[in-house]
Tab-separated table of C-alpha atoms in Angstrom:
chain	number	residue	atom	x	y	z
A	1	UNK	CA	95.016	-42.415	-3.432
A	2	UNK	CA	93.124	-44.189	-0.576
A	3	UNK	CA	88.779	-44.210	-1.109
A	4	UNK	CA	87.317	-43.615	2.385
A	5	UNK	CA	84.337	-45.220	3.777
A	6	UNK	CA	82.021	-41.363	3.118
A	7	UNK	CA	83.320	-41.947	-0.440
A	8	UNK	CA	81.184	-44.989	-1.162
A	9	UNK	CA	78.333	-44.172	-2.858
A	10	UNK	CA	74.896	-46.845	-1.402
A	11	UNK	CA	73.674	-49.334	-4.208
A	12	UNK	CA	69.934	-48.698	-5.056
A	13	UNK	CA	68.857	-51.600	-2.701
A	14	UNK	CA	70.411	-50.536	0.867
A	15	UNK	CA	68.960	-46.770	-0.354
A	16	UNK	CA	65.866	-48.333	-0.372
A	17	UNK	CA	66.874	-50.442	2.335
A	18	UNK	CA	67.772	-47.350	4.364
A	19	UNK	CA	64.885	-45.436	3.418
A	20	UNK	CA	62.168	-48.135	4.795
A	21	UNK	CA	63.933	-48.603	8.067
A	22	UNK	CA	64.111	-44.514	8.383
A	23	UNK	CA	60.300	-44.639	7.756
A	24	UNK	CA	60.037	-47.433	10.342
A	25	UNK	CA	62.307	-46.179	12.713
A	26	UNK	CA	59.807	-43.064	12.914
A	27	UNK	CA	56.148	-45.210	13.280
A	28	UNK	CA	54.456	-46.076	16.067
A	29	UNK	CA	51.795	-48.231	16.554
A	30	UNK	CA	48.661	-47.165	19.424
A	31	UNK	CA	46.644	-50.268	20.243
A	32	UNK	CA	43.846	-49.774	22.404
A	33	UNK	CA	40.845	-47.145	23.789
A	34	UNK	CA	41.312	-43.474	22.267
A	35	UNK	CA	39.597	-40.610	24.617
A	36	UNK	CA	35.964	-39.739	22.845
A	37	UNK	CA	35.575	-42.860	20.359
A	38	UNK	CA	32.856	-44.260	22.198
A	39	UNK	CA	30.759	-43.363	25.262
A	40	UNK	CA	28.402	-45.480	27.304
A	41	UNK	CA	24.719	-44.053	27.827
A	42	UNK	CA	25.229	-42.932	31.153
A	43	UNK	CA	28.083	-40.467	29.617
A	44	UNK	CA	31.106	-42.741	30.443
A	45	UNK	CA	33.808	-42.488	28.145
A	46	UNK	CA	35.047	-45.966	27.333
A	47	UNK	CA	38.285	-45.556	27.560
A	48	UNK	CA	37.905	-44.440	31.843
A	49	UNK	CA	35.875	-47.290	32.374
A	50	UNK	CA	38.473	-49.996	30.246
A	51	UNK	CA	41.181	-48.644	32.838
A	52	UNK	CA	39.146	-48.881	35.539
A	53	UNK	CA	38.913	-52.146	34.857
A	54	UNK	CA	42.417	-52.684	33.653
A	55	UNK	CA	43.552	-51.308	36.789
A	56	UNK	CA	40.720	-51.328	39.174
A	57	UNK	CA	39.484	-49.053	41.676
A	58	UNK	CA	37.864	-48.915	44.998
A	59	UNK	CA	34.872	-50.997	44.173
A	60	UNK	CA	35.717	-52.954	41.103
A	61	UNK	CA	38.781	-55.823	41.128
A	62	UNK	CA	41.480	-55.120	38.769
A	63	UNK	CA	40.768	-57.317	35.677
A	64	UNK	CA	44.139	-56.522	33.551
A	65	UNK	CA	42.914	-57.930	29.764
A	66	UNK	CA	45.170	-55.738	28.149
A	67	UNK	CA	48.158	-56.601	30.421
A	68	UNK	CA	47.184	-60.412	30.448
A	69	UNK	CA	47.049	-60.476	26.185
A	70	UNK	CA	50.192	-58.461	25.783
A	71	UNK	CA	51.943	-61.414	28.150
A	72	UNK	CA	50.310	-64.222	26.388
A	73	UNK	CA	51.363	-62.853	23.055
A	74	UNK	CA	54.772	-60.954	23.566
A	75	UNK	CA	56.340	-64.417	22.313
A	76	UNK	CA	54.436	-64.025	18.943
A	77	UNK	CA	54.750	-60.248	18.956
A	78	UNK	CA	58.625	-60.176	18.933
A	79	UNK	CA	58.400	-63.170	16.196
A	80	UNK	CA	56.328	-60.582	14.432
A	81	UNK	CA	58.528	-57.751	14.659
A	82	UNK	CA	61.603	-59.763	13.397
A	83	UNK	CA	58.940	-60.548	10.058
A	84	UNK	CA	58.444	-57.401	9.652
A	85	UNK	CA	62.376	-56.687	9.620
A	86	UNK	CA	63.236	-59.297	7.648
A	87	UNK	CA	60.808	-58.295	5.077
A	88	UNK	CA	62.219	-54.820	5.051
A	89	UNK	CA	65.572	-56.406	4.861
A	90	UNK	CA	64.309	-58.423	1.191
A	91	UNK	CA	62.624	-54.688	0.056
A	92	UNK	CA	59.273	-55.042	0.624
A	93	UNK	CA	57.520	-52.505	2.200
A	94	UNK	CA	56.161	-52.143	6.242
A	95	UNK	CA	53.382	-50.238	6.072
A	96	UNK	CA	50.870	-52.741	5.910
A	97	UNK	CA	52.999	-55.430	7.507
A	98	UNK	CA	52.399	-52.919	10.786
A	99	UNK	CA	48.656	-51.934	9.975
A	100	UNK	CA	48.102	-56.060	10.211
A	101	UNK	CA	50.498	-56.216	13.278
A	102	UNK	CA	47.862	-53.490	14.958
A	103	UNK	CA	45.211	-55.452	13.668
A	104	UNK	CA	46.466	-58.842	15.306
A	105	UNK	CA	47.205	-56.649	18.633
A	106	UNK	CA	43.896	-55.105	18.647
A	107	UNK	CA	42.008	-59.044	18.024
A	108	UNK	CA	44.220	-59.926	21.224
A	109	UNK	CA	43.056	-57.781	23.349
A	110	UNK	CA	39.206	-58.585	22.138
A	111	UNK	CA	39.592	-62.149	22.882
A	112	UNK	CA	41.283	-61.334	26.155
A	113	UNK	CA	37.909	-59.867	26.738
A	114	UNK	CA	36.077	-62.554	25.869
A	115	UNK	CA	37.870	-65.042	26.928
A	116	UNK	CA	40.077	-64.442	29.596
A	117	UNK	CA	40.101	-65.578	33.263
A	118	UNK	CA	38.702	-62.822	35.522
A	119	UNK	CA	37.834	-62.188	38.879
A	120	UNK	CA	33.773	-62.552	38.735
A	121	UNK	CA	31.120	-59.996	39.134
A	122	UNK	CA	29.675	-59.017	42.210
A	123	UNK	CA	25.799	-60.760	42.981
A	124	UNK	CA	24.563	-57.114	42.634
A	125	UNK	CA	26.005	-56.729	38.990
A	126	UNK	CA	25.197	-60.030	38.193
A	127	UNK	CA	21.402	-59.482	38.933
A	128	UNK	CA	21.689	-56.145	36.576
A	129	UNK	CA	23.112	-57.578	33.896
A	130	UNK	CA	21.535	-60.696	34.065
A	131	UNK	CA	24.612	-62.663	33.664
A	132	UNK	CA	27.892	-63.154	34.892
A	133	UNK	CA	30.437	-62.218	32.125
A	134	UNK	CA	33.194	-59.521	33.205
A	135	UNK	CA	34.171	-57.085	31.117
A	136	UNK	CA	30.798	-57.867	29.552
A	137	UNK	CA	27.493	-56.273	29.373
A	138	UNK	CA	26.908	-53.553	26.018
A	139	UNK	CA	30.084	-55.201	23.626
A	140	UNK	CA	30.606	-51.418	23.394
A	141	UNK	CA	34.575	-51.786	24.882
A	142	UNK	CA	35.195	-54.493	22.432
A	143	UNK	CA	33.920	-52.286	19.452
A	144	UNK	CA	35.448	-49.784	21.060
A	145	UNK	CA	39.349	-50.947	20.991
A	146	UNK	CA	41.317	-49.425	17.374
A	147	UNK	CA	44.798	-48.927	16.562
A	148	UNK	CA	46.667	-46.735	14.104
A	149	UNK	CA	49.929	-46.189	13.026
A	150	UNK	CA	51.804	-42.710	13.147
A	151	UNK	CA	54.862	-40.544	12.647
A	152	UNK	CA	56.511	-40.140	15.447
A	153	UNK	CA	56.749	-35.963	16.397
């Protein structure tokens, strides 16, 4: 009598193994400005005005800080993702592994803001704000930025 691959039965660890990377394989990770979690006081919801600026529009210069971080770091985020697998691979669990990978995302992005190379504010905004800091006036888009983890639908 010949035993067929269905008629192995999976030792506890690749169950578990199995189980974690079918939980993984259905997570995603949102890094970034979610509609309604924080609105300037003229009405503008922070999350228009970061892709305005991300993106630009008739009157402001594109300044991409989201695009410029995730190119600085992809490097350090695929390193980060093969961490995460190899930790699934020894049993341990993801979860929090990705809650600290959004964390480290969403710090990227702020220091993008803060530091990053941008094109620089017009004279007239510089006389409002009194400065000349893009991407800079309220620090409401950099308290502004979140991430979360879900199941994917």
């Amino acid at each position: 009598m010949s035993i067929g691959f269905h008629d192995l039965k999976m030792s506890p660890k690749g169950a578990k193994f199995m189980a974690e990377l079918n939980w993984l394989a259905n997570r995603t990770i949102h890094v970034g400005f979610q509609r309604g979690k924080g609105v300037y006081e003229n009405g503008a919801d922070v999350a228009d005005v970061a892709m305005y600026n991300e993106f630009g529009t008739s009157k402001i210069p594109p300044r991409p800080f989201m695009e410029q971080s995730f190119k600085r770091h992809e490097v350090e985020y695929v390193e980060e993702c093969e961490n995460i697998f190899n930790a699934m691979i020894k049993g341990q669990k993801t979860d929090s592994l990705i809650r600290k990978f959004g964390a480290k995302v969403k710090q990227d992005i702020v220091d993008e803001i803060e530091l990053g190379q941008f094109v620089p504010n017009a004279p007239s905004t510089v006389a409002k704000k009194g400065f000349n800091k893009p991407l800079y006036e309220t620090g409401l888009m950099e308290k502004s930025i979140s991430y979360y983890t879900e199941k994917v639908k």
